[in-house]
GROMACS .gro file of C-alpha atoms in nm:
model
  384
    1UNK     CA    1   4.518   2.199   4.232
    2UNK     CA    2   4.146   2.176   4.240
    3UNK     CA    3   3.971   1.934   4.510
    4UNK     CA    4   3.810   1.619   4.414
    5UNK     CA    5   3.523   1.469   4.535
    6UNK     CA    6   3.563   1.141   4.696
    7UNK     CA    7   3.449   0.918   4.925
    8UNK     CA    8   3.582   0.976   5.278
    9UNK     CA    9   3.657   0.629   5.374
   10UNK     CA   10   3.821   0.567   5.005
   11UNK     CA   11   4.014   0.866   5.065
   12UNK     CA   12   4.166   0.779   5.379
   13UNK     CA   13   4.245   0.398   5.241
   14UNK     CA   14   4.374   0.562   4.934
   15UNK     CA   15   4.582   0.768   5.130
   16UNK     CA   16   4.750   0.544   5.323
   17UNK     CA   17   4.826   0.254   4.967
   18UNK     CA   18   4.903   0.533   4.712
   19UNK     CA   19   5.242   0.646   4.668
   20UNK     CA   20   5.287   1.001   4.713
   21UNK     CA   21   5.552   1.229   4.506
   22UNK     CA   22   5.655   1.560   4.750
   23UNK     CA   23   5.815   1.833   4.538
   24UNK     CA   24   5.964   2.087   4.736
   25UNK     CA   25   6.006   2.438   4.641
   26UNK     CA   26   5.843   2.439   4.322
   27UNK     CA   27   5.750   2.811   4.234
   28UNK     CA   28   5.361   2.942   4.243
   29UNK     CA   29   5.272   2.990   3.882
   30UNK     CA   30   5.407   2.690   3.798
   31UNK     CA   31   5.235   2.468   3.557
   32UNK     CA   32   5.227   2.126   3.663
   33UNK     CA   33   5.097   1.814   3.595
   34UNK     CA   34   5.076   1.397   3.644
   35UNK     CA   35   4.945   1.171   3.388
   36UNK     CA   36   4.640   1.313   3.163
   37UNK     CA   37   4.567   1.607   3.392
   38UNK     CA   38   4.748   1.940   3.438
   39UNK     CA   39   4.683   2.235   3.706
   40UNK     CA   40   4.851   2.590   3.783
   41UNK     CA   41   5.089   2.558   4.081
   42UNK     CA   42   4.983   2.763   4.376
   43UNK     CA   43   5.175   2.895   4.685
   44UNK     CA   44   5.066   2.571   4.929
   45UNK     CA   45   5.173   2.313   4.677
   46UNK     CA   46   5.397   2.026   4.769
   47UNK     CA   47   5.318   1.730   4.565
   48UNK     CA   48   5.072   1.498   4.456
   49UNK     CA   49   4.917   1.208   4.728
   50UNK     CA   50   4.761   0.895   4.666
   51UNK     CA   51   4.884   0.785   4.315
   52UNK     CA   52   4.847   0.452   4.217
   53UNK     CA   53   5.140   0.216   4.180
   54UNK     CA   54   5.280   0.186   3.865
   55UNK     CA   55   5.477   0.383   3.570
   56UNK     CA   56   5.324   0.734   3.558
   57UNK     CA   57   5.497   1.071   3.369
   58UNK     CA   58   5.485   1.431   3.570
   59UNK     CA   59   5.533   1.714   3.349
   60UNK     CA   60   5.588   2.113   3.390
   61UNK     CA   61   5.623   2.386   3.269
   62UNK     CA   62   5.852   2.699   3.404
   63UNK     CA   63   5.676   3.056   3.448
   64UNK     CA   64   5.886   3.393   3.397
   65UNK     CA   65   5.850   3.589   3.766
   66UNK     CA   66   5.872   3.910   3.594
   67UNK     CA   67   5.592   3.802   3.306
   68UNK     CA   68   5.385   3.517   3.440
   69UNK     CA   69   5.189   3.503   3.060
   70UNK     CA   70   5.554   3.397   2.977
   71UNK     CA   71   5.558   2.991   2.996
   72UNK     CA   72   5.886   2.779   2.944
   73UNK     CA   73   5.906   2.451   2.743
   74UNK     CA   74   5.729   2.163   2.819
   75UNK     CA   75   5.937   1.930   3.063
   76UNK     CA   76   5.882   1.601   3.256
   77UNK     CA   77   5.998   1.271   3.336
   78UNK     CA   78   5.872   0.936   3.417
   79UNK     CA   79   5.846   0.758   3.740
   80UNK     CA   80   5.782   0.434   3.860
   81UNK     CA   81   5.596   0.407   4.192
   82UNK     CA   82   5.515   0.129   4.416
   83UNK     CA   83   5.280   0.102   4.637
   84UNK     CA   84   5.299   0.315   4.991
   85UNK     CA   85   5.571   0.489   4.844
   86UNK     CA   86   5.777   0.778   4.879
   87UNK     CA   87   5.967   1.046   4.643
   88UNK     CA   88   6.102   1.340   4.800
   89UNK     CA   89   6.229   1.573   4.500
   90UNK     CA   90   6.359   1.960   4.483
   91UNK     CA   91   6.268   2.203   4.277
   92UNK     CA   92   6.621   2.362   4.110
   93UNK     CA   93   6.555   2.734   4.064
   94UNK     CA   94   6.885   2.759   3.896
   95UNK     CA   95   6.824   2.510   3.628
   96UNK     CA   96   6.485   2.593   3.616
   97UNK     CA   97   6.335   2.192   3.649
   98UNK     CA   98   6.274   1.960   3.894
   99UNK     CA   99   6.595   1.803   4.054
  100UNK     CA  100   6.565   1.487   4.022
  101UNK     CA  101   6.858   1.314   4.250
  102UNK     CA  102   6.721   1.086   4.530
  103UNK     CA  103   6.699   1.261   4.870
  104UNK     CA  104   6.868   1.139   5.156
  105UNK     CA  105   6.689   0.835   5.346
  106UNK     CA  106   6.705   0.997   5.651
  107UNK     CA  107   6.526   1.283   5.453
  108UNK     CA  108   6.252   1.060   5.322
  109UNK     CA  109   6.166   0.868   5.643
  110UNK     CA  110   6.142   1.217   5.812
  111UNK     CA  111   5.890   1.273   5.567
  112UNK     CA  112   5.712   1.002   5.593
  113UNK     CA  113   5.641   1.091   5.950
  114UNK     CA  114   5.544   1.376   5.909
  115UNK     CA  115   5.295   1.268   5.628
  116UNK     CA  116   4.969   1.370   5.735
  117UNK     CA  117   5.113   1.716   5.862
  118UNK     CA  118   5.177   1.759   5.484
  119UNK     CA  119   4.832   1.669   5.343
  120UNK     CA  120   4.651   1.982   5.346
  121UNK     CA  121   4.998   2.053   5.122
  122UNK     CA  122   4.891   1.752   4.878
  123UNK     CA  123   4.695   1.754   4.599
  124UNK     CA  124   4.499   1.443   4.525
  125UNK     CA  125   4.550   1.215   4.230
  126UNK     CA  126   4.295   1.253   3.968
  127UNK     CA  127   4.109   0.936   3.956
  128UNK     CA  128   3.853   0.997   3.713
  129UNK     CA  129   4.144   0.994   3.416
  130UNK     CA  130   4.339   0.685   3.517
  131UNK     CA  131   4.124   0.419   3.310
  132UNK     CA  132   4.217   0.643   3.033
  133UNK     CA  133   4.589   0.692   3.088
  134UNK     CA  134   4.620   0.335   3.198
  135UNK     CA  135   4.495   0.275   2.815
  136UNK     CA  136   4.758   0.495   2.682
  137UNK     CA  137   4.980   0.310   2.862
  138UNK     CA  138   4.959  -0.027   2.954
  139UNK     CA  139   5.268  -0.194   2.765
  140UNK     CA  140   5.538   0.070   2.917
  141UNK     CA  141   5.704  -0.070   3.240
  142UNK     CA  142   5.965   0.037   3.407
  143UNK     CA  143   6.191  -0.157   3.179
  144UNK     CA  144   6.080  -0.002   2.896
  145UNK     CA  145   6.121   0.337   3.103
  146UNK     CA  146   6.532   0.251   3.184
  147UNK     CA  147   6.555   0.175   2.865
  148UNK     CA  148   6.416   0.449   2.601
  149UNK     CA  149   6.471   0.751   2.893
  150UNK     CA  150   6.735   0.984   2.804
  151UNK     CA  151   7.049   0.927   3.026
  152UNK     CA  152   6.951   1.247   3.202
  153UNK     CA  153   6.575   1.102   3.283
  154UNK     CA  154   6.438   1.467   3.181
  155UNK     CA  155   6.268   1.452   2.829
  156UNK     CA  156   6.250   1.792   2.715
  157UNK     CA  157   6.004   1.977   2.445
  158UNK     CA  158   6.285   2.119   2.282
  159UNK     CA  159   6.647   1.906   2.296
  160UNK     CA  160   6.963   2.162   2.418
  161UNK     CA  161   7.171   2.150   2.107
  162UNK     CA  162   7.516   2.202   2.063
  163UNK     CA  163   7.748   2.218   1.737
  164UNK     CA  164   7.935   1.909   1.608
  165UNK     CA  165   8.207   2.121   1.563
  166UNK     CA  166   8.270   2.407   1.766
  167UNK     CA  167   8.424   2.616   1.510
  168UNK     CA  168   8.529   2.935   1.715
  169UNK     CA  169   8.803   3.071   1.502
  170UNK     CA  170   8.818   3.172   1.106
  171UNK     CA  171   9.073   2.931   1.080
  172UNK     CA  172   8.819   2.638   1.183
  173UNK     CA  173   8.610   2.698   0.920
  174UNK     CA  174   8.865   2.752   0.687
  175UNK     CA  175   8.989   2.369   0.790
  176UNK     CA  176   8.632   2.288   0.678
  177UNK     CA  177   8.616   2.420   0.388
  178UNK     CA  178   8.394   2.695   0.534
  179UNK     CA  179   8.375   3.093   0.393
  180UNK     CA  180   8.416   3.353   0.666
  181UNK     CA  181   8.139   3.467   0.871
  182UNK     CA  182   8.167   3.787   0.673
  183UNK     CA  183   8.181   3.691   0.329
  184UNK     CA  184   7.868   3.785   0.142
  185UNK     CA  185   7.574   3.482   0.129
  186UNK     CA  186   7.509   3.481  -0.246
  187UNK     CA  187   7.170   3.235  -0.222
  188UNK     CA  188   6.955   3.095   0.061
  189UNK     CA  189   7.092   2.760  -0.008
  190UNK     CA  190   7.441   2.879   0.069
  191UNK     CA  191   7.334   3.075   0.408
  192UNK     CA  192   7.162   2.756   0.473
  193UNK     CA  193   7.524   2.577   0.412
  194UNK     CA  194   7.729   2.798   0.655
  195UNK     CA  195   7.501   2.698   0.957
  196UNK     CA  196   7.701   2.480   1.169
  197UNK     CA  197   7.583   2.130   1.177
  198UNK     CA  198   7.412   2.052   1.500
  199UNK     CA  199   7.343   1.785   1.753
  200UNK     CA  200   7.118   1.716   2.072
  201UNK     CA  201   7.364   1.754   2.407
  202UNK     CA  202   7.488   1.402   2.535
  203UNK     CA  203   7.240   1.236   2.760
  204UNK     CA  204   6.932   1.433   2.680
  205UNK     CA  205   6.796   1.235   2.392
  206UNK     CA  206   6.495   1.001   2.377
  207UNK     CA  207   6.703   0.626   2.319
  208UNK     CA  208   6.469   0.544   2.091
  209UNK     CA  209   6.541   0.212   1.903
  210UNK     CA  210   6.730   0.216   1.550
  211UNK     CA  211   6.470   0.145   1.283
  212UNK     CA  212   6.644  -0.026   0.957
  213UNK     CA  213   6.667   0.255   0.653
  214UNK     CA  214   6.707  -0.075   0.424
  215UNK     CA  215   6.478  -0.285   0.446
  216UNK     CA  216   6.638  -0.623   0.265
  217UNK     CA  217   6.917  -0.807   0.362
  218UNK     CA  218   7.260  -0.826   0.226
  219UNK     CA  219   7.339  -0.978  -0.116
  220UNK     CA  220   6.939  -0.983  -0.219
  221UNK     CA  221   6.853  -0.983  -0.547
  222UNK     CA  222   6.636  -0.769  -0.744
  223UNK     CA  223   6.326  -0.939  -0.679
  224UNK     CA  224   6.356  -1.009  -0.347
  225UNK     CA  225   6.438  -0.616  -0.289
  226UNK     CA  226   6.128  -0.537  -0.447
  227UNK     CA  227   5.949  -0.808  -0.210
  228UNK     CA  228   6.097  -0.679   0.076
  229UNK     CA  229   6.020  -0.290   0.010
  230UNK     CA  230   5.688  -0.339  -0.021
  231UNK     CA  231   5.655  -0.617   0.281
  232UNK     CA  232   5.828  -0.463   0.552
  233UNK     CA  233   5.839  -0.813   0.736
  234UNK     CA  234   6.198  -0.839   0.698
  235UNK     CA  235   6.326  -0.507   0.833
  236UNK     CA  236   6.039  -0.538   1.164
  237UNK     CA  237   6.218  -0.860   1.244
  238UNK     CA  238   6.548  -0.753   1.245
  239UNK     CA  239   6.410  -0.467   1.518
  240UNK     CA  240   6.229  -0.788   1.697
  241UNK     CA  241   6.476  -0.987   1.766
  242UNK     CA  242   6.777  -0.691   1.843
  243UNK     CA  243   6.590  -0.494   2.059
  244UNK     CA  244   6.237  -0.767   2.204
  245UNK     CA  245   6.371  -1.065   2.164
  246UNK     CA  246   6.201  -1.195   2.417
  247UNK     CA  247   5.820  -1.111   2.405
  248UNK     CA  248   5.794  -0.915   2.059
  249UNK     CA  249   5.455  -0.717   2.187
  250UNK     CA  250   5.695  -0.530   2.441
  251UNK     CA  251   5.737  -0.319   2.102
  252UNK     CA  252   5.391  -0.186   2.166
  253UNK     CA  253   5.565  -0.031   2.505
  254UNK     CA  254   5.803   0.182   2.282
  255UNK     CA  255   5.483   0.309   2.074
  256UNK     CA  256   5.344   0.399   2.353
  257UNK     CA  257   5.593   0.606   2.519
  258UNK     CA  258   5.651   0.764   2.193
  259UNK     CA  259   5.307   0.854   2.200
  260UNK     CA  260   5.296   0.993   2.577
  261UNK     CA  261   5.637   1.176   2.529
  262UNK     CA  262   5.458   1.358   2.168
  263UNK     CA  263   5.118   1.377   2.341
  264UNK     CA  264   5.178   1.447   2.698
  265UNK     CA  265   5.555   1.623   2.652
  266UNK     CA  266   5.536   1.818   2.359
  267UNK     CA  267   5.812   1.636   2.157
  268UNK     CA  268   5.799   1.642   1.818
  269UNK     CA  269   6.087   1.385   1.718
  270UNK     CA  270   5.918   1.109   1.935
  271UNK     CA  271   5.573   1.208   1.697
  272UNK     CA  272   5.809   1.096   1.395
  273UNK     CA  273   5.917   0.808   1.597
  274UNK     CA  274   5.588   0.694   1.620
  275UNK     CA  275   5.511   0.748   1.284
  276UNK     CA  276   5.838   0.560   1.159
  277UNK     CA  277   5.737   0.221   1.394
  278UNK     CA  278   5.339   0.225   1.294
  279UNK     CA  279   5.477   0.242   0.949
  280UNK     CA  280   5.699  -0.055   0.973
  281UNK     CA  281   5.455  -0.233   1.149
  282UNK     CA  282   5.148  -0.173   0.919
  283UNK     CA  283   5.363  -0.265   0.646
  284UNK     CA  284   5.442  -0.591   0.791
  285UNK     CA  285   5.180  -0.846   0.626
  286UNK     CA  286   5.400  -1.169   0.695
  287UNK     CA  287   5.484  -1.067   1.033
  288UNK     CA  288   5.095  -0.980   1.059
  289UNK     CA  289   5.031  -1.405   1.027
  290UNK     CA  290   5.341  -1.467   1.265
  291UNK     CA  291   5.266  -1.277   1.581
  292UNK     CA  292   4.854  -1.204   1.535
  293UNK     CA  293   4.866  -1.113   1.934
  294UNK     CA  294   5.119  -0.875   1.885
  295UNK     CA  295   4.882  -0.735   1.598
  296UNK     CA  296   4.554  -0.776   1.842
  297UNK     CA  297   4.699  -0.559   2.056
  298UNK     CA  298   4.813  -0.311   1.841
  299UNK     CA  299   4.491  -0.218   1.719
  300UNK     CA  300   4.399  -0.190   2.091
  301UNK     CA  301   4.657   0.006   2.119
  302UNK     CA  302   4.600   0.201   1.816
  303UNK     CA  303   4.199   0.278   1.895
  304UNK     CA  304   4.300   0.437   2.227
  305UNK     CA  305   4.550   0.667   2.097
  306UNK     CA  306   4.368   0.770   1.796
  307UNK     CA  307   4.084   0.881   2.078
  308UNK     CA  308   4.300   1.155   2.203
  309UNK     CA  309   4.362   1.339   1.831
  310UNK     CA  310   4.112   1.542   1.634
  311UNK     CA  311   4.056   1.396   1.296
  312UNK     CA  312   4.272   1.591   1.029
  313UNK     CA  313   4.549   1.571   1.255
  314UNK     CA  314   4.737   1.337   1.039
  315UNK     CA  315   4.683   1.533   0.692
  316UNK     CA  316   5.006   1.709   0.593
  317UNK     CA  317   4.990   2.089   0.578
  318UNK     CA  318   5.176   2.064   0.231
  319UNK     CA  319   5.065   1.684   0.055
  320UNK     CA  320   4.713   1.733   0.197
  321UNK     CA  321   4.796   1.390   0.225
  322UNK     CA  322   4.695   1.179   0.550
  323UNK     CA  323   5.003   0.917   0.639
  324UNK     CA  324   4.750   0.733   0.866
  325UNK     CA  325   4.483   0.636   0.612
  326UNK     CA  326   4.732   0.564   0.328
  327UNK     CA  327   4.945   0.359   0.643
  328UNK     CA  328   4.613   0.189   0.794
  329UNK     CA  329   4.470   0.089   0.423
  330UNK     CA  330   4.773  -0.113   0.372
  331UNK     CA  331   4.718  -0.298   0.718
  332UNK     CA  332   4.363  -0.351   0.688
  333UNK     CA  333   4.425  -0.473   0.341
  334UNK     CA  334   4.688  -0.760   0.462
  335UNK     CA  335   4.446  -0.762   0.773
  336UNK     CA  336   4.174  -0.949   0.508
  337UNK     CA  337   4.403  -1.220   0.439
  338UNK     CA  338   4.323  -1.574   0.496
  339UNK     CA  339   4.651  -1.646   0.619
  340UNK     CA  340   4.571  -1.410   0.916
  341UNK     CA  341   4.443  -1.488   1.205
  342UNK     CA  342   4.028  -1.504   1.220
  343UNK     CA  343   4.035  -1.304   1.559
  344UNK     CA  344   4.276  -1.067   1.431
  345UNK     CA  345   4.092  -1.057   1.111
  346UNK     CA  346   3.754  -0.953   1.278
  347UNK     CA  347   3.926  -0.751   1.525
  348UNK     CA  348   4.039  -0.549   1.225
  349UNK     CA  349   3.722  -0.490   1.028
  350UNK     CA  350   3.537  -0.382   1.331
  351UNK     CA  351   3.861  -0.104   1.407
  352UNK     CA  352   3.803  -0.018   1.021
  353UNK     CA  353   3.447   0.056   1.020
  354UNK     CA  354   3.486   0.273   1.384
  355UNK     CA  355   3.751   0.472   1.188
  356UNK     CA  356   3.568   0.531   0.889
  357UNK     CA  357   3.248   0.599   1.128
  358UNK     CA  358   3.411   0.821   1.374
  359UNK     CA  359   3.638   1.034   1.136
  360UNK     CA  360   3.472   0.947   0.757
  361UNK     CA  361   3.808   0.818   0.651
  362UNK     CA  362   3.799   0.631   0.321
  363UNK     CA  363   4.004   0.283   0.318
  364UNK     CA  364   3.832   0.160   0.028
  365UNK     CA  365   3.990   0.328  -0.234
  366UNK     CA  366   4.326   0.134  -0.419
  367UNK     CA  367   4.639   0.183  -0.159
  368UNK     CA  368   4.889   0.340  -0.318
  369UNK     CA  369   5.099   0.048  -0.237
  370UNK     CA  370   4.948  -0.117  -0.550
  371UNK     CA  371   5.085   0.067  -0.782
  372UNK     CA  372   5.413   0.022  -0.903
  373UNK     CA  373   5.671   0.049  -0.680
  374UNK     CA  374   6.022   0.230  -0.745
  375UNK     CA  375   6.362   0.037  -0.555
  376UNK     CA  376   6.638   0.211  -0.554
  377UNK     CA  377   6.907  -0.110  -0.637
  378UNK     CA  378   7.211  -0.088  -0.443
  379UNK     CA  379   7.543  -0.040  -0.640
  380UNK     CA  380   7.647  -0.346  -0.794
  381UNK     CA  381   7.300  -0.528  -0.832
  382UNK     CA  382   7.207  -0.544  -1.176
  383UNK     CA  383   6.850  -0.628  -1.303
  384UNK     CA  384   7.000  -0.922  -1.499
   0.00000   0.00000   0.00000
């Protein structure tokens, strides 16, 4: 890890208040990293010293010792650190990751004595990045953490994944209905068909929260489905008040660490996470009037994560089409109501015009949304 200029005296106080993660035995080569910043392991490295309290994610990647160009799979895992505090963690060279069991306190207070013998072995926090990850941040605590973590605490680029149904012998697949491995495919389609069905391993997935696939509520009628498909009010409360029923802007928390774990950890499925949520809350235009904090701070939200992607990163490599213009031109066009909150309301049109000066995105043309919409009517509800 590179040294960082800083202040003696704020050093030493820094020293002594931050927290301090020791990870023992992690091989050189090794790339590793805390927060926004990410450095190449060397042979001296033992962890990271004065870090600020609070919830911060370390992340890594593996190195083959035969081919060091060779790099493993993004890994990591969040911690929550307090202040003066102390994580002694191992290095697994079987596994390949960081072990992340608490050490013995006997261990850790040993340690801790020994402190400023291991210093030289510490590399500093990176200061000049925490305004910016604290922005990225700032609604994830350590509930949100417990919570949304996978059981196993590691969140992993790619998810182990194992087979719904083992299948091992002929006659298994033959239960199911299943050709043998060595009858000729006839079409893609069917190859496609004799892969066995597959699912993450148990404890290793994000617990991300269930967003509604319908988004009306039982018995509606036609109209009201129509209403309800097109505001998405309906289905964001029934995620409010199951999973924040408490203080509805903790949802912001979950967009967040969806963002971190797709930005930070390399996982796809919590990018479509994120997408999923922005959509339902973009779409929201009574919920917009109801909770206008919650919406404050989700454009707050919104302008610091949008900082950290390059513009055409939204466009879809088939459509061409970009799912955050299409899903922002709906919110800025509820946004204009005069139902809505006047703070929110302003707060809004000065986020629109950064976005359309920043990456020339065009909000003004018709949302799609006002064409006619399509609902698919459940079985048994008629259009009278």
């Amino acid at each position: 890890m590179a040294a960082m200029q800083m202040d003696p005296e704020l050093a030493k106080h820094l020293f002594f208040e931050g927290a301090t993660v020791v990870i023992l035995n992690m091989p050189k080569g090794t790339e590793f990293g805390i927060d926004y910043n990410s450095w190449e392991v060397g042979p001296k490295f033992r962890g990271v010293k004065m870090i600020p309290p609070g919830i911060h994610f370390l992340h890594y990647s593996s190195v083959d010792k035969a081919n060091p160009r060779e790099v493993g799979p993004r890994m990591g895992f969040f911690l929550s650190l307090q202040q003066r505090g102390l994580m002694v963690l191992r290095w697994n060279a079987v596994e390949e990751e960081v072990d992340l069991s608490p050490a013995p306190e006997a261990e850790v207070e040993a340690m801790r004595a020994n402190l400023q013998e291991l210093d030289q072995f510490l590399g500093p926090y990176p200061y000049a990045t925490l305004k910016k990850w604290i922005s990225l941040t700032n609604f994830i605590t350590e509930a949100t953490v417990e919570r949304l973590q996978p059981e196993s605490r590691h969140i992993c680029a790619f998810s182990e994944m194992l087979p719904v149904l083992s299948m091992k012998h002929t006659k298994d697949r033959l239960e199911q209905n299943l050709p043998c491995y060595s009858t000729e495919c006839k079409s893609y389609q069917e190859g496609l068909a004799r892969l066995p069905e597959m699912k993450p391993k148990a404890g290793t997935e994000i617990r991300f929260s269930e967003l509604p696939t319908q988004m009306f509520p039982a018995g509606a009628t036609p109209a009201e489905i129509t209403r309800h498909s097109m505001d998405l009010s309906y289905a964001l409360e029934t995620v409010l008040s199951k999973q924040f029923p408490s203080s509805p802007q903790d949802v912001l928390g979950e967009l967040q660490f969806a963002f971190v774990c797709f930005l930070l950890g390399n996982v796809y499925e919590a990018f479509e996470h994120w997408k999923r949520l922005l959509n339902l809350l973009c779409r929201s235009e009574e919920a917009m009037v109801k909770h206008h904090t919650l919406y404050t701070s989700l454009i707050s939200t919104l302008h610091h994560q949008l900082g950290e992607v390059p513009a055409d990163f939204f466009v879809d490599i088939v459509s061409q089409n970009n799912f955050l213009t299409s899903t922002l031109q709906v919110f800025f066009s509820s946004a204009r109501s005069v139902a809505v909150d006047a703070t929110l309301r302003q707060k809004a049109e000065k986020f629109q015009a950064h976005l359309t000066k920043k990456f020339r995105w065009d909000f003004e043309a018709e949302p799609e949304d006002c064409a006619p919409v399509v609902v698919e009517l459940p079985e048994g509800v008629g259009t009278g």
